[in-house]
Short mmCIF file of C-alpha atoms and ligand atoms in Angstrom, two decimals:
data_model
loop_
_atom_site.label_atom_id
_atom_site.label_comp_id
_atom_site.label_asym_id
_atom_site.label_seq_id
_atom_site.Cartn_x
_atom_site.Cartn_y
_atom_site.Cartn_z
CA MET A 1 -9.20 85.33 -109.67
CA GLU A 2 -8.39 82.78 -106.97
CA HIS A 3 -10.78 82.76 -103.97
CA SER A 4 -9.98 81.39 -100.57
CA TYR A 5 -13.41 79.79 -100.50
CA GLU A 6 -16.17 79.13 -102.96
CA VAL A 7 -18.82 79.93 -100.36
CA ILE A 8 -18.85 81.75 -97.04
CA ILE A 9 -21.82 80.96 -94.80
CA ILE A 10 -22.42 83.63 -92.19
CA GLY A 11 -24.28 82.02 -89.26
CA GLY A 12 -23.53 78.44 -88.24
CA SER A 13 -26.65 77.27 -86.43
CA TYR A 14 -29.38 74.99 -87.85
CA ALA A 15 -29.78 76.72 -91.22
CA GLY A 16 -26.10 77.49 -91.78
CA LEU A 17 -24.91 74.01 -90.84
CA SER A 18 -27.54 72.38 -93.05
CA ALA A 19 -26.44 74.54 -95.97
CA ALA A 20 -22.82 73.58 -95.26
CA MET A 21 -23.72 69.92 -95.38
CA SER A 22 -25.28 70.22 -98.86
CA LEU A 23 -22.19 72.13 -100.01
CA GLY A 24 -19.64 69.86 -98.32
CA ARG A 25 -21.26 66.86 -99.93
CA SER A 26 -20.80 68.69 -103.25
CA LEU A 27 -17.04 69.07 -102.59
CA ARG A 28 -17.37 72.86 -102.23
CA ARG A 29 -14.73 74.81 -100.29
CA VAL A 30 -16.87 76.39 -97.60
CA LEU A 31 -16.17 78.60 -94.59
CA ILE A 32 -18.77 78.94 -91.84
CA ILE A 33 -18.42 82.03 -89.65
CA ASP A 34 -20.55 81.79 -86.52
CA GLY A 35 -21.10 84.13 -83.58
CA GLY A 36 -22.49 81.39 -81.31
CA GLU A 37 -25.73 83.20 -80.42
CA PRO A 38 -28.66 81.16 -81.80
CA CYS A 39 -32.07 82.56 -80.87
CA ASN A 40 -33.07 79.49 -78.86
CA LYS A 41 -29.99 79.63 -76.62
CA PRO A 42 -32.08 80.48 -73.51
CA ALA A 43 -34.35 77.43 -74.03
CA PRO A 44 -33.48 74.28 -72.04
CA ALA A 45 -34.94 71.94 -74.70
CA THR A 46 -35.80 71.79 -78.37
CA HIS A 47 -39.18 70.23 -79.15
CA ASN A 48 -41.05 69.30 -82.29
CA PHE A 49 -37.84 68.34 -84.12
CA ILE A 50 -38.05 64.72 -85.05
CA THR A 51 -35.19 62.45 -83.82
CA HIS A 52 -34.15 65.19 -81.32
CA ASP A 53 -37.41 65.92 -79.48
CA GLY A 54 -36.59 67.34 -76.04
CA ALA A 55 -32.84 67.59 -76.69
CA ASP A 56 -30.56 70.34 -75.41
CA PRO A 57 -30.39 72.86 -78.32
CA ALA A 58 -26.62 73.28 -77.97
CA ALA A 59 -26.11 69.50 -78.13
CA VAL A 60 -28.08 69.32 -81.38
CA THR A 61 -25.98 72.01 -83.08
CA GLU A 62 -22.73 70.55 -81.71
CA ARG A 63 -23.57 67.14 -83.18
CA ALA A 64 -24.50 68.80 -86.48
CA ARG A 65 -21.23 70.75 -86.45
CA GLN A 66 -19.21 67.57 -85.96
CA GLN A 67 -21.04 65.87 -88.83
CA VAL A 68 -20.54 68.86 -91.15
CA LEU A 69 -16.86 69.25 -90.28
CA ALA A 70 -16.28 65.61 -91.18
CA TYR A 71 -16.35 66.87 -94.78
CA ASP A 72 -12.77 67.91 -95.65
CA THR A 73 -13.72 70.99 -97.65
CA VAL A 74 -15.75 72.61 -94.86
CA ALA A 75 -14.14 74.91 -92.28
CA PHE A 76 -15.65 76.68 -89.26
CA VAL A 77 -14.55 79.74 -87.31
CA SER A 78 -16.11 81.18 -84.17
CA ASP A 79 -16.17 84.86 -85.05
CA LYS A 80 -18.58 87.63 -85.96
CA ALA A 81 -18.81 88.98 -89.50
CA THR A 82 -18.77 92.78 -89.35
CA GLY A 83 -18.13 93.78 -92.97
CA LEU A 84 -19.08 92.58 -96.44
CA LYS A 85 -18.04 94.12 -99.74
CA GLY A 86 -17.66 93.12 -103.36
CA SER A 87 -20.00 91.50 -105.86
CA ASP A 88 -20.90 88.11 -107.29
CA GLY A 89 -17.74 86.03 -107.73
CA ASP A 90 -15.60 88.26 -105.54
CA PHE A 91 -16.89 88.98 -102.02
CA THR A 92 -14.76 89.87 -99.00
CA VAL A 93 -16.00 89.31 -95.46
CA SER A 94 -14.24 90.96 -92.54
CA THR A 95 -14.71 89.92 -88.93
CA VAL A 96 -14.58 91.41 -85.45
CA SER A 97 -11.30 89.60 -84.75
CA GLY A 98 -9.67 91.41 -87.68
CA GLU A 99 -9.64 88.54 -90.20
CA SER A 100 -10.82 88.83 -93.77
CA TYR A 101 -11.95 86.07 -96.10
CA GLN A 102 -12.80 85.90 -99.81
CA ALA A 103 -15.50 83.87 -101.54
CA ALA A 104 -17.45 83.70 -104.78
CA LYS A 105 -20.83 83.35 -103.03
CA ILE A 106 -22.26 84.40 -99.67
CA LEU A 107 -25.02 82.68 -97.75
CA PHE A 108 -26.66 84.40 -94.78
CA ALA A 109 -28.11 82.11 -92.10
CA THR A 110 -27.95 84.76 -89.42
CA GLY A 111 -31.38 84.42 -87.83
CA LEU A 112 -33.57 87.03 -86.17
CA HIS A 113 -33.23 89.23 -83.10
CA ASP A 114 -35.98 88.96 -80.47
CA GLU A 115 -36.78 92.32 -78.90
CA LEU A 116 -38.62 91.50 -75.68
CA PRO A 117 -41.09 93.85 -73.97
CA ASP A 118 -39.52 95.95 -71.26
CA ILE A 119 -41.30 94.26 -68.34
CA PRO A 120 -39.20 93.14 -65.36
CA GLY A 121 -38.87 89.36 -65.29
CA VAL A 122 -39.56 88.75 -68.99
CA ALA A 123 -35.89 88.43 -70.00
CA GLU A 124 -35.15 86.01 -67.13
CA CYS A 125 -38.05 83.73 -68.15
CA TRP A 126 -37.58 83.96 -71.93
CA GLY A 127 -37.32 80.52 -73.55
CA LYS A 128 -38.17 78.75 -70.27
CA THR A 129 -41.62 79.88 -69.14
CA VAL A 130 -42.10 83.00 -71.28
CA ILE A 131 -42.50 81.43 -74.69
CA HIS A 132 -43.54 82.29 -78.22
CA CYS A 133 -44.65 79.08 -79.89
CA PRO A 134 -47.29 76.52 -78.87
CA TYR A 135 -45.70 73.88 -81.12
CA CYS A 136 -42.27 74.30 -79.47
CA HIS A 137 -43.31 74.51 -75.81
CA GLY A 138 -47.12 74.35 -75.49
CA TYR A 139 -47.34 70.63 -74.73
CA GLU A 140 -45.10 71.03 -71.66
CA PHE A 141 -47.64 73.49 -70.17
CA ARG A 142 -50.80 71.64 -71.22
CA GLY A 143 -53.59 71.82 -68.67
CA GLN A 144 -51.82 74.55 -66.66
CA ALA A 145 -52.78 78.16 -65.97
CA THR A 146 -51.38 80.05 -68.95
CA GLY A 147 -51.19 83.72 -69.88
CA ILE A 148 -50.98 85.40 -73.26
CA LEU A 149 -49.49 88.88 -73.46
CA MET A 150 -50.75 90.20 -76.75
CA ASN A 151 -52.91 92.99 -78.13
CA THR A 152 -53.02 92.68 -81.91
CA GLU A 153 -55.33 91.39 -84.63
CA HIS A 154 -53.69 87.93 -84.24
CA THR A 155 -54.72 87.67 -80.59
CA VAL A 156 -57.95 85.71 -81.13
CA HIS A 157 -56.14 83.02 -83.16
CA MET A 158 -53.50 82.74 -80.44
CA LEU A 159 -56.24 82.42 -77.80
CA GLN A 160 -57.83 79.59 -79.76
CA LEU A 161 -54.48 77.80 -80.23
CA ILE A 162 -53.69 77.96 -76.52
CA ARG A 163 -57.24 77.07 -75.42
CA ASN A 164 -56.70 73.85 -77.35
CA LEU A 165 -53.93 73.03 -74.86
CA THR A 166 -55.43 74.24 -71.58
CA ASP A 167 -58.69 75.53 -70.05
CA GLY A 168 -57.05 78.16 -67.85
CA VAL A 169 -56.16 80.96 -70.24
CA THR A 170 -55.81 84.63 -69.31
CA LEU A 171 -55.27 87.32 -71.93
CA PHE A 172 -53.17 90.25 -70.70
CA THR A 173 -53.42 93.26 -73.00
CA ASN A 174 -51.39 95.60 -70.73
CA GLY A 175 -53.76 98.47 -71.58
CA PRO A 176 -57.09 98.85 -73.44
CA SER A 177 -57.80 95.70 -75.48
CA VAL A 178 -58.10 95.88 -79.27
CA VAL A 179 -60.02 92.57 -79.11
CA LYS A 180 -63.68 92.67 -78.06
CA LYS A 181 -64.38 91.26 -74.57
CA GLU A 182 -67.05 88.91 -76.03
CA GLN A 183 -64.48 87.38 -78.41
CA VAL A 184 -62.14 86.67 -75.51
CA HIS A 185 -64.95 85.16 -73.46
CA ASP A 186 -66.15 83.11 -76.46
CA CYS A 187 -62.71 81.50 -76.41
CA GLY A 188 -63.26 80.62 -72.74
CA ALA A 189 -60.52 82.98 -71.55
CA GLN A 190 -60.46 85.86 -69.08
CA LEU A 191 -59.32 89.34 -70.11
CA ILE A 192 -57.06 91.56 -67.99
CA GLU A 193 -56.50 95.03 -69.39
CA GLN A 194 -54.74 96.54 -66.36
CA PRO A 195 -51.10 97.46 -66.89
CA ILE A 196 -48.51 94.90 -65.79
CA GLU A 197 -45.92 95.82 -63.18
CA CYS A 198 -43.69 92.74 -63.46
CA LEU A 199 -43.50 88.97 -63.67
CA VAL A 200 -43.11 87.10 -60.42
CA GLN A 201 -40.46 84.49 -61.07
CA GLN A 202 -37.49 82.68 -59.67
CA ASP A 203 -34.63 81.48 -61.88
CA GLY A 204 -36.85 81.84 -64.94
CA GLN A 205 -39.70 79.81 -63.43
CA LEU A 206 -42.78 82.00 -63.74
CA ARG A 207 -45.27 82.05 -60.86
CA ALA A 208 -47.55 85.00 -61.56
CA VAL A 209 -48.13 88.22 -63.43
CA ARG A 210 -48.23 91.18 -61.01
CA LEU A 211 -50.47 94.08 -62.05
CA LEU A 212 -49.91 97.75 -61.20
CA ASP A 213 -52.54 97.58 -58.42
CA GLY A 214 -50.42 94.89 -56.74
CA SER A 215 -52.73 91.96 -57.47
CA GLU A 216 -51.21 88.77 -58.89
CA ILE A 217 -52.61 86.34 -61.44
CA GLY A 218 -50.97 82.92 -61.13
CA VAL A 219 -49.66 81.48 -64.40
CA ALA A 220 -47.12 78.76 -65.18
CA ALA A 221 -46.36 80.09 -68.66
CA LEU A 222 -46.81 83.30 -70.61
CA TYR A 223 -46.90 83.51 -74.40
CA LEU A 224 -45.76 86.64 -76.20
CA HIS A 225 -44.48 87.58 -79.63
CA PRO A 226 -41.29 89.66 -79.46
CA PHE A 227 -40.63 92.33 -82.07
CA LEU A 228 -38.45 90.64 -84.72
CA SER A 229 -35.62 92.18 -86.72
CA GLN A 230 -32.56 90.92 -88.60
CA LYS A 231 -29.84 89.81 -86.18
CA CYS A 232 -27.17 90.77 -88.69
CA PRO A 233 -27.19 94.19 -90.40
CA LEU A 234 -24.85 93.13 -93.26
CA PRO A 235 -27.48 91.93 -95.78
CA GLU A 236 -29.36 95.22 -95.60
CA ARG A 237 -26.12 97.23 -95.73
CA ILE A 238 -25.02 95.59 -98.98
CA GLY A 239 -28.44 96.16 -100.54
CA CYS A 240 -30.48 92.99 -99.93
CA GLU A 241 -34.15 93.89 -99.95
CA LEU A 242 -36.27 93.30 -96.86
CA ALA A 243 -39.97 92.39 -96.91
CA ASP A 244 -42.42 94.55 -94.92
CA ASN A 245 -42.10 92.17 -91.96
CA GLY A 246 -38.31 92.60 -91.91
CA THR A 247 -37.36 89.22 -93.39
CA LEU A 248 -34.91 88.95 -96.29
CA VAL A 249 -36.56 88.61 -99.70
CA VAL A 250 -35.34 85.50 -101.56
CA ASP A 251 -36.33 83.94 -104.87
CA GLU A 252 -37.15 80.27 -105.50
CA PHE A 253 -33.39 79.59 -105.70
CA SER A 254 -32.84 81.02 -102.17
CA MET A 255 -31.05 84.04 -103.65
CA THR A 256 -31.59 87.50 -102.15
CA THR A 257 -32.11 90.53 -104.37
CA VAL A 258 -28.29 90.87 -104.61
CA THR A 259 -26.78 88.46 -107.14
CA GLY A 260 -24.52 85.88 -105.51
CA ILE A 261 -25.91 86.41 -102.00
CA TYR A 262 -28.21 83.72 -100.65
CA ALA A 263 -30.17 83.39 -97.41
CA ALA A 264 -31.85 80.67 -95.35
CA GLY A 265 -33.48 79.96 -92.00
CA ASP A 266 -35.20 82.42 -89.70
CA CYS A 267 -33.74 85.44 -91.48
CA ILE A 268 -36.11 84.75 -94.41
CA THR A 269 -39.27 83.79 -92.47
CA HIS A 270 -41.26 84.38 -89.30
CA MET A 271 -42.29 80.69 -89.35
CA ARG A 272 -39.56 79.84 -86.88
CA MET A 273 -38.93 76.14 -86.37
CA VAL A 274 -35.75 74.10 -86.25
CA SER A 275 -37.19 71.72 -88.86
CA ALA A 276 -38.02 74.63 -91.18
CA ALA A 277 -34.57 76.20 -90.68
CA THR A 278 -32.74 72.96 -91.46
CA GLY A 279 -34.90 72.39 -94.55
CA SER A 280 -34.37 75.94 -95.73
CA GLY A 281 -30.59 75.70 -95.16
CA GLY A 282 -30.30 72.37 -96.96
CA LYS A 283 -32.16 73.80 -99.93
CA ALA A 284 -30.11 77.03 -100.02
CA GLY A 285 -26.85 75.05 -99.95
CA ALA A 286 -28.05 73.01 -102.92
CA MET A 287 -29.06 76.19 -104.74
CA VAL A 288 -25.61 77.73 -104.26
CA ASN A 289 -24.00 74.56 -105.58
CA HIS A 290 -26.46 74.61 -108.48
CA ALA A 291 -25.38 78.17 -109.36
CA LEU A 292 -21.69 77.21 -109.22
CA VAL A 293 -22.32 74.21 -111.48
CA MET A 294 -24.26 76.38 -113.94
CA GLU A 295 -21.42 78.90 -114.02
CA ARG A 296 -18.80 76.20 -114.60
CA PHE A 297 -20.61 74.72 -117.57
CA GLY A 298 -21.94 78.03 -118.88
CA THR A 299 -25.52 76.78 -118.82
CA GLN A 300 -28.67 78.77 -118.04
CA HIS A 301 -30.55 78.66 -114.73
CA VAL A 302 -33.21 76.04 -115.41
CA GLY A 303 -34.34 75.35 -111.85
CA ALA A 304 -33.36 72.72 -109.36
C1 FAD B 411 -36.55 80.94 -77.20
C2 FAD B 411 -36.79 80.11 -78.43
C3 FAD B 411 -37.07 78.76 -78.33
C4 FAD B 411 -37.29 78.00 -79.47
N1 FAD B 411 -37.63 76.67 -79.34
C5 FAD B 411 -37.86 75.93 -80.44
C6 FAD B 411 -38.23 74.55 -80.33
O1 FAD B 411 -38.36 73.99 -79.23
N2 FAD B 411 -38.46 73.86 -81.49
C7 FAD B 411 -38.36 74.44 -82.72
O2 FAD B 411 -38.57 73.77 -83.73
N3 FAD B 411 -38.00 75.75 -82.84
C8 FAD B 411 -37.75 76.49 -81.74
N4 FAD B 411 -37.42 77.80 -81.88
C9 FAD B 411 -37.17 78.35 -83.22
C10 FAD B 411 -35.75 77.92 -83.68
O3 FAD B 411 -34.86 78.06 -82.61
C11 FAD B 411 -35.30 78.74 -84.88
O4 FAD B 411 -36.26 78.57 -85.92
C12 FAD B 411 -33.92 78.31 -85.34
O5 FAD B 411 -32.97 78.48 -84.32
C13 FAD B 411 -33.52 79.10 -86.58
O6 FAD B 411 -32.27 78.65 -87.01
P1 FAD B 411 -31.30 79.65 -87.81
O7 FAD B 411 -30.08 78.84 -88.09
O8 FAD B 411 -32.02 80.27 -88.93
O9 FAD B 411 -30.98 80.84 -86.79
P2 FAD B 411 -30.34 80.81 -85.34
O10 FAD B 411 -30.49 79.46 -84.72
O11 FAD B 411 -30.90 81.96 -84.59
O12 FAD B 411 -28.79 81.02 -85.59
C14 FAD B 411 -28.28 82.17 -86.21
C15 FAD B 411 -26.77 82.10 -86.04
O13 FAD B 411 -26.16 83.14 -86.81
C16 FAD B 411 -25.16 83.72 -86.04
N5 FAD B 411 -24.89 85.09 -86.51
C17 FAD B 411 -25.75 86.14 -86.61
N6 FAD B 411 -25.10 87.22 -87.08
C18 FAD B 411 -23.82 86.84 -87.28
C19 FAD B 411 -22.65 87.51 -87.74
N7 FAD B 411 -22.71 88.80 -88.09
N8 FAD B 411 -21.50 86.82 -87.82
C20 FAD B 411 -21.45 85.51 -87.46
N9 FAD B 411 -22.52 84.81 -87.02
C21 FAD B 411 -23.68 85.49 -86.93
C22 FAD B 411 -25.68 83.71 -84.61
O14 FAD B 411 -24.64 83.87 -83.66
C23 FAD B 411 -26.33 82.31 -84.59
O15 FAD B 411 -25.41 81.31 -84.20
C24 FAD B 411 -37.21 78.60 -80.75
C25 FAD B 411 -36.92 79.96 -80.86
C26 FAD B 411 -36.72 80.71 -79.72
C27 FAD B 411 -36.44 82.19 -79.87
#
């Protein structure tokens, strides 16, 4: 059967574009379908990504898109994939704009959804002064009064990571703490268990955390870990297995538990970094090409 494309990549941010580059350089006919909503869209700068440290995230992906589209066999549409049916060798993807596309292989690079706590001010500050990762944004707030909104078994490690960057750390548990007071104090941090009313901020610039009793604790930044889930429901709907933490299960060849469907980037890991997503996408693209080569020559999967 003739296919419009050999591979459809759903998600055209860091992971999807990196996969497309591996495939374009292998002369594969590829379509990238992208909804234009990368998770770091609210952030003014990308850090810890060598050669682009401090760059505007949208500028990085735009440059990548231009480089990928320089390969004649790669096409890109701004659209949202809403349906996927078929099986290995014969998949059909339908989109919100009413288009449908065929391909032999599918690669998901659809990222994760960040569900933020329902505290007024958090959404406005997200990516700017309410942050999740010390490697991405911690250096910019070094030495400044910093809050951590967390109440899990990972809290002590987070306290230690942030104390490495600043002396002024306050742990907000927004209710009774699961971490012992002594452990918090051993990290040189103060513990606030009182419920939070809101964040005091202007245009995403955090000034303080306001507690229910009306008192305010001044902080320049607040770390929190949003609840993470798949941004795109299609992998789960077609039967791709999820790990307990909600990421897509893939094998060493980047293939999900459904034959012919691959995945890369944040959707397969909670270790969220642009460098990791590009590496994962580049590898997945090579793995898809590897599978197509194996099929053409009728050889067995022998690894990359
Ligand atoms: C606020 C914030 C700031 C960050 N800052 C940094 C930083 O400074 N440095 C760093 O290294 N990392 C940072 N990260 C992590 C980094 O942004 C991610 O690891 C990276 O974006 C993951 O790339 P990805 O391609 O897997 O997913 P994403 O970049 O999230 O892209 C997924 C893409 O898939 C598309 N998509 C989803 N579903 C569909 C669908 N059904 N149809 C079509 N398209 C779809 C989306 O629209 C999106 O364009 C940050 C993360 C966040 C949340």
